[in-house]
CSV table of C-alpha atoms in Angstrom, one decimal:
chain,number,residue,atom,x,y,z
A,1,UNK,CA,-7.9,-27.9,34.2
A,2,UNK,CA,-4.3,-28.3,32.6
A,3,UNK,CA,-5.1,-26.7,29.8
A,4,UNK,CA,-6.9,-23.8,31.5
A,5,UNK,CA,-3.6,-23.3,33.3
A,6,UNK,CA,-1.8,-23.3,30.4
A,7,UNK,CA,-4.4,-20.9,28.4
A,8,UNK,CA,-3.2,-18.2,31.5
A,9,UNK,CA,-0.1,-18.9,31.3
A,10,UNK,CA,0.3,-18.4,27.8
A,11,UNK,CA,-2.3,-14.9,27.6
A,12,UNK,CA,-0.1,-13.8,30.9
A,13,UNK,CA,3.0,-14.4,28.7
A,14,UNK,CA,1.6,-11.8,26.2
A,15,UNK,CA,0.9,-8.9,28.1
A,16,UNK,CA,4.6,-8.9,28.6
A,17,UNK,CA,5.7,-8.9,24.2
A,18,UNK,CA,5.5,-4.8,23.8
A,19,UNK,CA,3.0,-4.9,21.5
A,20,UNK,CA,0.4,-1.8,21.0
A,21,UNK,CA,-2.3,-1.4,19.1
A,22,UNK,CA,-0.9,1.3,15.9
A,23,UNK,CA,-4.0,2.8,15.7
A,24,UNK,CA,-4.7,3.2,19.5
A,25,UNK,CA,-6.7,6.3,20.6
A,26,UNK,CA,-8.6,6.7,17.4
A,27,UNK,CA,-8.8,9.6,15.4
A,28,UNK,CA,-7.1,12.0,17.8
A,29,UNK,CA,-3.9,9.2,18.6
A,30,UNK,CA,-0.5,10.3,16.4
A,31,UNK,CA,-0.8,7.6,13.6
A,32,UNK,CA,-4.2,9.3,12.5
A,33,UNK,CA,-3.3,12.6,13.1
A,34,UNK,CA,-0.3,12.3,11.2
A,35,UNK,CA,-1.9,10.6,8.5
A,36,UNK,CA,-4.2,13.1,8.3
A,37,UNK,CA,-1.5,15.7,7.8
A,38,UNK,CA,-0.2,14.0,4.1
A,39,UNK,CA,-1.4,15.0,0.8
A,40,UNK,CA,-0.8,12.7,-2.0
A,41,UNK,CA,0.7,14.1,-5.3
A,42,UNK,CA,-0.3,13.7,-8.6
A,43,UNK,CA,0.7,10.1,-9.7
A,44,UNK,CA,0.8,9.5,-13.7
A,45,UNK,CA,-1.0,7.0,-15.6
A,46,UNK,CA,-3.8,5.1,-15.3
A,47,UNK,CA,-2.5,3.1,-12.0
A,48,UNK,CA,-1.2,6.5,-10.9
A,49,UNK,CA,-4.7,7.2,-10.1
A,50,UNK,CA,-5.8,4.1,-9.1
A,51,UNK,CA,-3.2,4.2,-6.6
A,52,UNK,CA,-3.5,7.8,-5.8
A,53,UNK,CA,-7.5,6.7,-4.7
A,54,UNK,CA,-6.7,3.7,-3.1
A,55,UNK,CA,-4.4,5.9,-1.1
A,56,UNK,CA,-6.7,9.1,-0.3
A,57,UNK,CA,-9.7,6.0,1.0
A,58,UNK,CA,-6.9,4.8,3.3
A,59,UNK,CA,-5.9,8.6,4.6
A,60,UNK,CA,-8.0,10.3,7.3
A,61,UNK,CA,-9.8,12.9,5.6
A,62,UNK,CA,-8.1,16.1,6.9
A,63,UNK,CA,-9.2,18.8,9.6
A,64,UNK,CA,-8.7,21.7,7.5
A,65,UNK,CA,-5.1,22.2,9.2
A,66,UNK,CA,-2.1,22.5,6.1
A,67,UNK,CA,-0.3,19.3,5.5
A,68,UNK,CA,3.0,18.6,7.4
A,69,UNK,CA,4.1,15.9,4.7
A,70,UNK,CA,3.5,15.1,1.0
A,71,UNK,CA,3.4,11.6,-0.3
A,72,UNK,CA,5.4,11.5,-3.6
A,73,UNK,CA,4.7,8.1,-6.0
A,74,UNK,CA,6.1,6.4,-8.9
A,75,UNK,CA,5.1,3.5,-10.3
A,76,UNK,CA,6.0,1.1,-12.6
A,77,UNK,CA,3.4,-1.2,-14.2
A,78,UNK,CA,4.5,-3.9,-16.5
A,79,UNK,CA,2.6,-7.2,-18.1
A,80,UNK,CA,5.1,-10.3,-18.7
A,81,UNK,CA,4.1,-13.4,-20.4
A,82,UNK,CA,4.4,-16.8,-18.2
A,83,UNK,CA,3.0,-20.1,-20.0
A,84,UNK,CA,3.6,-20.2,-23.9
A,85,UNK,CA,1.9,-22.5,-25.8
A,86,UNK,CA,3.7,-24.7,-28.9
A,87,UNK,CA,2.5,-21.8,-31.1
A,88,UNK,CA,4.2,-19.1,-29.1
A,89,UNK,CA,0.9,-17.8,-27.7
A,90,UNK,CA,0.5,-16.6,-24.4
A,91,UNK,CA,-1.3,-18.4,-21.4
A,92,UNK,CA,-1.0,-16.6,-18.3
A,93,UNK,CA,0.6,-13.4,-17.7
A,94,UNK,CA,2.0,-11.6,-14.6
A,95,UNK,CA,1.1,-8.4,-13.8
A,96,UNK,CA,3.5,-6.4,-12.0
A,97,UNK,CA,2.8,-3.4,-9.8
A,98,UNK,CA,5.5,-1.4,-8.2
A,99,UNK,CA,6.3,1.7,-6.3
A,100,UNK,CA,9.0,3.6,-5.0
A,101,UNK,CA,7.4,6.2,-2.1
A,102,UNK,CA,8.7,9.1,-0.9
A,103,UNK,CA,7.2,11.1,2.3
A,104,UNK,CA,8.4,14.8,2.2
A,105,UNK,CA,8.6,16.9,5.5
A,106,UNK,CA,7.3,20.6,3.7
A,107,UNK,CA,9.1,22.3,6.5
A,108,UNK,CA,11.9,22.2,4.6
A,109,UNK,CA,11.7,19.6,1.9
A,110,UNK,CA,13.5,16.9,3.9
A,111,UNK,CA,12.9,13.2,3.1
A,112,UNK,CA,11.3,11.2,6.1
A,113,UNK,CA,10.9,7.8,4.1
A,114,UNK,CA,12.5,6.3,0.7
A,115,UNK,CA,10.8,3.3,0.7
A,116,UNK,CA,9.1,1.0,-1.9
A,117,UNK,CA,5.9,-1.3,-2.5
A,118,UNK,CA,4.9,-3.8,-4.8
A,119,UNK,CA,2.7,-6.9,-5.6
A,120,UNK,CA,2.1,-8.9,-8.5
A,121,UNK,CA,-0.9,-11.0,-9.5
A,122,UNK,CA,-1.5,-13.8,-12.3
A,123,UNK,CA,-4.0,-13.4,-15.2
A,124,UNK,CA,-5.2,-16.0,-17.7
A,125,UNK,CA,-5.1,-15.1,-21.1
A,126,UNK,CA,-8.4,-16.5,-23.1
A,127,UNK,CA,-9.9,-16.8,-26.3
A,128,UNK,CA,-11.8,-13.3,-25.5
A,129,UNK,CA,-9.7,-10.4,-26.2
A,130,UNK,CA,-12.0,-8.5,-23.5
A,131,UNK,CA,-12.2,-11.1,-21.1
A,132,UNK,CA,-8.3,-10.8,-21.0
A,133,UNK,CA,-8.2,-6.9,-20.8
A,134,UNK,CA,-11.1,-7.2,-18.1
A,135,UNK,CA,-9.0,-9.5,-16.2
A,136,UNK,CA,-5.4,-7.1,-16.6
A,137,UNK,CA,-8.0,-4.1,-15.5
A,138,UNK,CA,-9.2,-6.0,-12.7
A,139,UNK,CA,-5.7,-7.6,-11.1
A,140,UNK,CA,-4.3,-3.8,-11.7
A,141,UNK,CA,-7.4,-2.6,-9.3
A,142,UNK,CA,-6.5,-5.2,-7.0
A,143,UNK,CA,-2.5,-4.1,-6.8
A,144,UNK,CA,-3.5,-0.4,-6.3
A,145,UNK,CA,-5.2,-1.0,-3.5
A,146,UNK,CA,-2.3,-3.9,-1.9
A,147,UNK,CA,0.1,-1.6,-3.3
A,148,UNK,CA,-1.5,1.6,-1.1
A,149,UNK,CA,-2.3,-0.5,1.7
A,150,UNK,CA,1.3,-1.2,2.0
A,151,UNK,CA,2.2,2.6,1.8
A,152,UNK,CA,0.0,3.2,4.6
A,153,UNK,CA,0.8,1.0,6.6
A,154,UNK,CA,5.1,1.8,6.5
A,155,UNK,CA,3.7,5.1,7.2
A,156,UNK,CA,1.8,4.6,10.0
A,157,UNK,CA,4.0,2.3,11.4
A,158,UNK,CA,6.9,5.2,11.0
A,159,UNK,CA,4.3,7.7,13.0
A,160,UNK,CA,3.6,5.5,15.7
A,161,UNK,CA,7.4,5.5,16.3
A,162,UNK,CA,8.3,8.3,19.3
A,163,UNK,CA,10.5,10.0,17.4
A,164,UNK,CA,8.1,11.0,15.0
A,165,UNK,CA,5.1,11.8,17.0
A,166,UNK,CA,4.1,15.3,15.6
């Protein structure tokens, strides 16, 4: 009984925070219309398009209207070496995925967010020279899709905001 009471007074306590669903009324709310409105330019490099795919998955496909903003990437992709054995070989490695964003208003070229993204994941380095490219290829997969993830999210997060509601 105690800790029913409690359970209500705790959920009551919540409905009192502020806190919205970002995505509330679907496809037609402001954070998906105004996701739907971006086009992503052309990012360079092999994680340029990863990232430039992970992002267009997380976007709303668009409803034919011309895009309001443009989505401006640059990455910077680098491999470090963490454990070294007695022989100076290389154990583990760090891969390293960042990006500096920019969203572009086209009505006039004005910057609406300068922000930036990043991850980093650990790779073992083995015997197999393949294994160990497999494993790079596969942590850089996995960054270009935390790295757009994070993207969309500052994004959406920056369209649910009033001021912004298109």
């Amino acid at each position: 009984m105690i800790a029913r009471a409690a359970l209500s007074l705790a959920l009551l306590g919540l409905t009192g925070c502020g806190l919205q669903p970002l995505y509330s009324g679907g496809s037609s709310g402001p954070v998906a219309t105004a996701l739907a409105r971006i086009e992503v330019a052309p990012i360079a490099g092999k994680s340029g398009w990863l990232v430039a795919n992970a992002l267009r998955d997380r976007l709303p496909e668009s409803d034919g209207s011309t895009p309001l903003y443009r989505l401006q990437v640059t990455l910077d992709d680098q491999i470090s070496g963490l454990g070294v054995r007695r022989d100076d070989s290389v154990t583990r490695e760090r891969r390293t995925l960042r990006a500096r964003y920019q969203l572009v208003a086209l009505d006039g070229s004005k910057v609406v967010i300068d922000d930036t993204a990043g991850s980093d994941a650990g790779v073992d380095v083995v015997g197999s020279e393949y294994a160990t490219i497999a494993a790079e290829n596969t942590a850089l997969e996995r960054l270009s899709e935390t790295v757009a993830d994070q993207i969309v999210t500052r994004i959406a997060t920056y369209a649910r905001a009033p001021r912004s509601a298109p």
